[in-house]
PDB file of C-alpha atoms in Angstrom:
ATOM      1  CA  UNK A 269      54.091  -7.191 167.673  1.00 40.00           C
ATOM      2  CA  UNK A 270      50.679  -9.261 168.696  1.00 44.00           C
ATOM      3  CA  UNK A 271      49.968 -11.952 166.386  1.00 46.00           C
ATOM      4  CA  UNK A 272      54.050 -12.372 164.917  1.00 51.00           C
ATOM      5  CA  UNK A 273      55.785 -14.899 166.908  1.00 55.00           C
ATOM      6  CA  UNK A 274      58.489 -17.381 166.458  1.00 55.00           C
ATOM      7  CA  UNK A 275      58.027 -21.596 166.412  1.00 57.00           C
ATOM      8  CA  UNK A 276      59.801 -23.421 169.795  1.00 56.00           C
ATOM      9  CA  UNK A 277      60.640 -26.749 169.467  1.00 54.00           C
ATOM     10  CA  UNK A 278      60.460 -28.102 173.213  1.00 50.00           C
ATOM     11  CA  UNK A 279      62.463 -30.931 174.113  1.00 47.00           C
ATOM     12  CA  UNK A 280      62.033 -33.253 176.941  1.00 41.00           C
ATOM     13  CA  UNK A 281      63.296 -36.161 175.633  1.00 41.00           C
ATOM     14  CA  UNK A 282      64.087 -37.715 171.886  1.00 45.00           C
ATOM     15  CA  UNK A 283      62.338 -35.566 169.359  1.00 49.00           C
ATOM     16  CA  UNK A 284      63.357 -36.239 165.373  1.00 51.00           C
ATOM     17  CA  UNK A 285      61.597 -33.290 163.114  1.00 53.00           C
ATOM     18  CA  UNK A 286      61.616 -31.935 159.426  1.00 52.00           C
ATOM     19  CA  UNK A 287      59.917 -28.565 159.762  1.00 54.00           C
ATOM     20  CA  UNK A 288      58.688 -26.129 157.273  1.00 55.00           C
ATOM     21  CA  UNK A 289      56.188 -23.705 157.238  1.00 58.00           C
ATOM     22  CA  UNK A 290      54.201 -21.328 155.212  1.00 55.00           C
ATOM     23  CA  UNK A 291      53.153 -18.051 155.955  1.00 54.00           C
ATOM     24  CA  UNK A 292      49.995 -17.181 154.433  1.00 52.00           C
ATOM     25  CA  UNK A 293      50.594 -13.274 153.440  1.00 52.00           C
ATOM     26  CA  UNK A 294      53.430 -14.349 151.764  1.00 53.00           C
ATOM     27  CA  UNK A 295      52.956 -14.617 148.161  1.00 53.00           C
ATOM     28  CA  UNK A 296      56.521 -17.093 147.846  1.00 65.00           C
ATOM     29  CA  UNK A 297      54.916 -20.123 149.269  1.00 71.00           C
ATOM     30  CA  UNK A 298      56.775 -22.853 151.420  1.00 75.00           C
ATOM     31  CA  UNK A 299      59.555 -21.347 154.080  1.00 78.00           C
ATOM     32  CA  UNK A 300      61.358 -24.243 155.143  1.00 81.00           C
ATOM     33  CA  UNK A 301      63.187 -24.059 159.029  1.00 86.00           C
ATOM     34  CA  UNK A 302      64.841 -27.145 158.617  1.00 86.00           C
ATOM     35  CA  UNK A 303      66.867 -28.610 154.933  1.00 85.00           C
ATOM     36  CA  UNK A 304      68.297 -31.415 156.662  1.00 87.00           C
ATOM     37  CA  UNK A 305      71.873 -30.453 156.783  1.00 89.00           C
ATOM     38  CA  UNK A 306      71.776 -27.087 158.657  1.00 91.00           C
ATOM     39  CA  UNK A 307      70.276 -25.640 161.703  1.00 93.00           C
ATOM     40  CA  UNK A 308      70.940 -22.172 160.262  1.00 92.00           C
ATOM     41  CA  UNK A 309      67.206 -21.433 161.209  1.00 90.00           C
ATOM     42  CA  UNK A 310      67.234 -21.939 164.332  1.00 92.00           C
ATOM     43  CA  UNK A 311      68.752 -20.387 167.523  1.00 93.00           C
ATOM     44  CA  UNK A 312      68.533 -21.543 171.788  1.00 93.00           C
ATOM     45  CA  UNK A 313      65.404 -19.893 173.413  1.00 93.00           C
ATOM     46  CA  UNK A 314      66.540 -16.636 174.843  1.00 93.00           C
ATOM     47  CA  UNK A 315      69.853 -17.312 173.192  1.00 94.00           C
ATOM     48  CA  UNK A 316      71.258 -15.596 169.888  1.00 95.00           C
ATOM     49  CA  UNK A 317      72.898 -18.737 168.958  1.00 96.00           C
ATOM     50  CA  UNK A 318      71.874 -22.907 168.087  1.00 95.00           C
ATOM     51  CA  UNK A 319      73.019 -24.837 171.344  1.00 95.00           C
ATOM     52  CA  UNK A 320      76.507 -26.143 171.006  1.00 95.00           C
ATOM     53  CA  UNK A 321      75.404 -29.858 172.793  1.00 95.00           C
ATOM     54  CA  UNK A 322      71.972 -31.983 172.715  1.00 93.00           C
ATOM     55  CA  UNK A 323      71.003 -31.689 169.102  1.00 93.00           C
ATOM     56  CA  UNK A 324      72.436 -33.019 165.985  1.00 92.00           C
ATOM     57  CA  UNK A 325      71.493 -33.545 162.721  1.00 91.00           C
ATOM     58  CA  UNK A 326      71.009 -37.317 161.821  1.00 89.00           C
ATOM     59  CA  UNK A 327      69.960 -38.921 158.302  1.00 87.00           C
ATOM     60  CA  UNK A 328      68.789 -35.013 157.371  1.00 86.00           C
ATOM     61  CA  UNK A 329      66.488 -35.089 160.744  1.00 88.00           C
ATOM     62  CA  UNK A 330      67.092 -33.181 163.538  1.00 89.00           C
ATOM     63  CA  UNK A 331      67.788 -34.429 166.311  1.00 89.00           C
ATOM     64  CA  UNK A 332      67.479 -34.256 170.590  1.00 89.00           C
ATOM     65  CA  UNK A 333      69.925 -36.240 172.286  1.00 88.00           C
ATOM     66  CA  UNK A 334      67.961 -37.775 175.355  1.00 82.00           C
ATOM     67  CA  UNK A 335      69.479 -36.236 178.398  1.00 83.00           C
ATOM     68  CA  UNK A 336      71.794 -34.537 175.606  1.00 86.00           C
ATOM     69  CA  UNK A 337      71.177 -30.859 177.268  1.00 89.00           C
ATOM     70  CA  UNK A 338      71.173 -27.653 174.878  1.00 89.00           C
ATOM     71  CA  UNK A 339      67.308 -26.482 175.954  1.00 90.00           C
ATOM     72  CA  UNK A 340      64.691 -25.546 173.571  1.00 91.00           C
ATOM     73  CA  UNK A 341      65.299 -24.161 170.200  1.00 92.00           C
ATOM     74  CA  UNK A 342      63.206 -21.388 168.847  1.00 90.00           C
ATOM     75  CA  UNK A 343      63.206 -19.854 164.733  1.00 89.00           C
ATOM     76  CA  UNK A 344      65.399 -16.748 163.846  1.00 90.00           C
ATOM     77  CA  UNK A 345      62.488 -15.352 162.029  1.00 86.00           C
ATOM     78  CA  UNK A 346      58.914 -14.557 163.068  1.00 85.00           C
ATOM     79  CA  UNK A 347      55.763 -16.064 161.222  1.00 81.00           C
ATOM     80  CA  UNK A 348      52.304 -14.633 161.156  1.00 77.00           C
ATOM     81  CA  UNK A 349      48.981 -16.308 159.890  1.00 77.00           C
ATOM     82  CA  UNK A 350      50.986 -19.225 159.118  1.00 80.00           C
ATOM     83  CA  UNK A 351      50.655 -23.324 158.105  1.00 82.00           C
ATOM     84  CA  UNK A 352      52.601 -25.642 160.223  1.00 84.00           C
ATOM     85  CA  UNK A 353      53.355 -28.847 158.757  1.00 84.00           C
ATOM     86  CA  UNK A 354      56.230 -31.675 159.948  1.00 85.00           C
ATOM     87  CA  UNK A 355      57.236 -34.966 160.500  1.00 86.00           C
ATOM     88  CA  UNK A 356      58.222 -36.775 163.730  1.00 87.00           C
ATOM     89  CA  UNK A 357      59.124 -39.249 165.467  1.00 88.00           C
ATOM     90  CA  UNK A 358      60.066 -40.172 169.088  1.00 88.00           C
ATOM     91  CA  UNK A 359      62.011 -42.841 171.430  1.00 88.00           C
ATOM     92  CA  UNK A 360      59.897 -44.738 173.293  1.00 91.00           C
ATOM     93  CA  UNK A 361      58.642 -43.319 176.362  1.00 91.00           C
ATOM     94  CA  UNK A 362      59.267 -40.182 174.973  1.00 89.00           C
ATOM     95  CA  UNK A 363      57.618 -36.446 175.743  1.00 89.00           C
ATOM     96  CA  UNK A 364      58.014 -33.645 173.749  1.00 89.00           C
ATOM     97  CA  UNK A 365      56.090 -30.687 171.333  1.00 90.00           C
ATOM     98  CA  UNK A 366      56.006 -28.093 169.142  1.00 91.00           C
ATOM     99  CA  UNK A 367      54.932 -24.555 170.568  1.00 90.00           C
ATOM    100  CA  UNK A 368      53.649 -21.586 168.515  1.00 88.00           C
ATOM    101  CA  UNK A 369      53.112 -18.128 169.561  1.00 87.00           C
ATOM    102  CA  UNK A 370      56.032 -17.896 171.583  1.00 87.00           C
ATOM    103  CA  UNK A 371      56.885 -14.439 172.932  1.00 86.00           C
ATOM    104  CA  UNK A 372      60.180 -14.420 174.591  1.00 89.00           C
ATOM    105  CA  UNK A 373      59.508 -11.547 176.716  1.00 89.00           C
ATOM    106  CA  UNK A 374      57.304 -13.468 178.778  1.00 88.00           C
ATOM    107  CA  UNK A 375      60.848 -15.031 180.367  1.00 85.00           C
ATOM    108  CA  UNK A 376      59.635 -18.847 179.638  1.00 89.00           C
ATOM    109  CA  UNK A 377      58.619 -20.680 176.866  1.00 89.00           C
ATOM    110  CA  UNK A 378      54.759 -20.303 177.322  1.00 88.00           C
ATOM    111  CA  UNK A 379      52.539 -20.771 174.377  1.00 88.00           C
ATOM    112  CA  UNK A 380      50.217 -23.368 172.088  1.00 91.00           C
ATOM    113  CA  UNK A 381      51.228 -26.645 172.377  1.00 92.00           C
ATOM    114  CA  UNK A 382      51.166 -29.311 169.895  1.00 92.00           C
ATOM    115  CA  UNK A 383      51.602 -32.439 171.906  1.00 93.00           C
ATOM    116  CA  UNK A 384      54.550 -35.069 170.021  1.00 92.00           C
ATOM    117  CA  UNK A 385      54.468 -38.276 173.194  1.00 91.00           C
ATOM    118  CA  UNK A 386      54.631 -41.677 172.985  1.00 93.00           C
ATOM    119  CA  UNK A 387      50.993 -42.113 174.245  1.00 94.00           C
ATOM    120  CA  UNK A 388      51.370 -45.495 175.215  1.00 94.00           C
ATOM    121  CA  UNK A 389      54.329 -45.453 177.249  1.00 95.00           C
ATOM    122  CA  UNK A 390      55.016 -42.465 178.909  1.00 94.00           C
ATOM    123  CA  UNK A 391      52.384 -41.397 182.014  1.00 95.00           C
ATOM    124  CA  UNK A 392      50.682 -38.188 180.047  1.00 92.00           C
ATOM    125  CA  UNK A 393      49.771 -40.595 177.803  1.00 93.00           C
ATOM    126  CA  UNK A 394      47.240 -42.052 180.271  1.00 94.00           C
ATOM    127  CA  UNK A 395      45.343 -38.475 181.874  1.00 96.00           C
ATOM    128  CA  UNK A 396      43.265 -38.058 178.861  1.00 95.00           C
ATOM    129  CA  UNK A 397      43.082 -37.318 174.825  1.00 95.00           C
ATOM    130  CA  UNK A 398      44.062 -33.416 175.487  1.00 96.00           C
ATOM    131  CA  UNK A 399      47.438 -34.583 176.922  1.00 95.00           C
ATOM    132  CA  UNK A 400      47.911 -37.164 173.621  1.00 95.00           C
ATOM    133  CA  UNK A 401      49.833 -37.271 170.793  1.00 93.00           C
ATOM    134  CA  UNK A 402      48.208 -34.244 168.390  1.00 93.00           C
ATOM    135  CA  UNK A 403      46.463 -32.869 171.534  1.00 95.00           C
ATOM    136  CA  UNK A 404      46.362 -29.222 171.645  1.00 93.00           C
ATOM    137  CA  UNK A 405      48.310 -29.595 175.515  1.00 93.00           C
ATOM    138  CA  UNK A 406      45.948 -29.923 177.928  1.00 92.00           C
ATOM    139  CA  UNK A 407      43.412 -27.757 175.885  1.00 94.00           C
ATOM    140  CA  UNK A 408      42.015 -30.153 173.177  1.00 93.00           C
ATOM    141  CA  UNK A 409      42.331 -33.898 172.213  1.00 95.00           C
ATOM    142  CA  UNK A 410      43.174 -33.993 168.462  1.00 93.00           C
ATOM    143  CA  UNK A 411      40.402 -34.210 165.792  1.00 91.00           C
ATOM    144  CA  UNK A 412      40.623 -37.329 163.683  1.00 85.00           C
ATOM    145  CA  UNK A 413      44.083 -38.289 164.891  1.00 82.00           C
ATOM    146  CA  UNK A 414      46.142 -40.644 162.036  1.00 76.00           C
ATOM    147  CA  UNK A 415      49.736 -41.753 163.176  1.00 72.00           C
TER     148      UNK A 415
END
């Protein structure tokens, strides 16, 4: 199953995302994990079900409650060869990030991180570009960064 893994949406503090995605063998285009009025998508890492606390849906964006509980979510389904693209926003001071490649028979959420912070207030923000918003966590600083 190399190579097939599901998206985690890691939550540290106030993350606000519209996800879809497109997986590039398939010949139906655009697969989108989030409409804006249902987390049907999406399940609790390790979990078979969405958390009952900590995220809501909020003017069609999803939403992490700071200090709001309920974990990391992960997709139902499995992508492979696929095209990421969201929007985002965070509280201030905030620290969170999208993983891919997420196995969950590893026991923790370990995989690629795409790095969502409020670079210039909370600390991560300040030990280099790879730990910056777009960063490739702690691996790369992001290439031609626009916010």
């Amino acid at each position: 199953m190399r190579g097939i893994q599901s998206f985690l949406i890691v939550v540290i503090t106030g993350l606000v995302v519209s996800l879809s995605a497109a997986d590039k063998k398939s010949k139906q285009g655009w697969h989108s994990l989030f409409d804006g009025l249902s987390t049907a998508q999406w399940r609790g890492f390790k979990k078979s079900d969405f958390p009952e606390k900590g995220w809501v849906i909020e003017d069609r964006c999803l939403k992490h409650q700071s200090k709001g509980g309920g974990g990391d979510i992960i997709t139902k389904e499995k992508f492979s060869e696929f095209d990421l693209r969201f929007e985002w926003k965070v509280a201030p001071a905030a620290n969170s990030g999208v993983k891919y490649f997420i196995m969950e028979e590893r026991g923790a959420p370990i995989g690629h991180e795409y790095q969502v912070l409020d670079d210039d207030r909370h600390p991560d923000g300040k030990k280099g570009e790879d730990r910056q918003t777009a960063a490739f966590y702690d691996v790369l600083p992001a290439k031609d960064k626009k916010l």
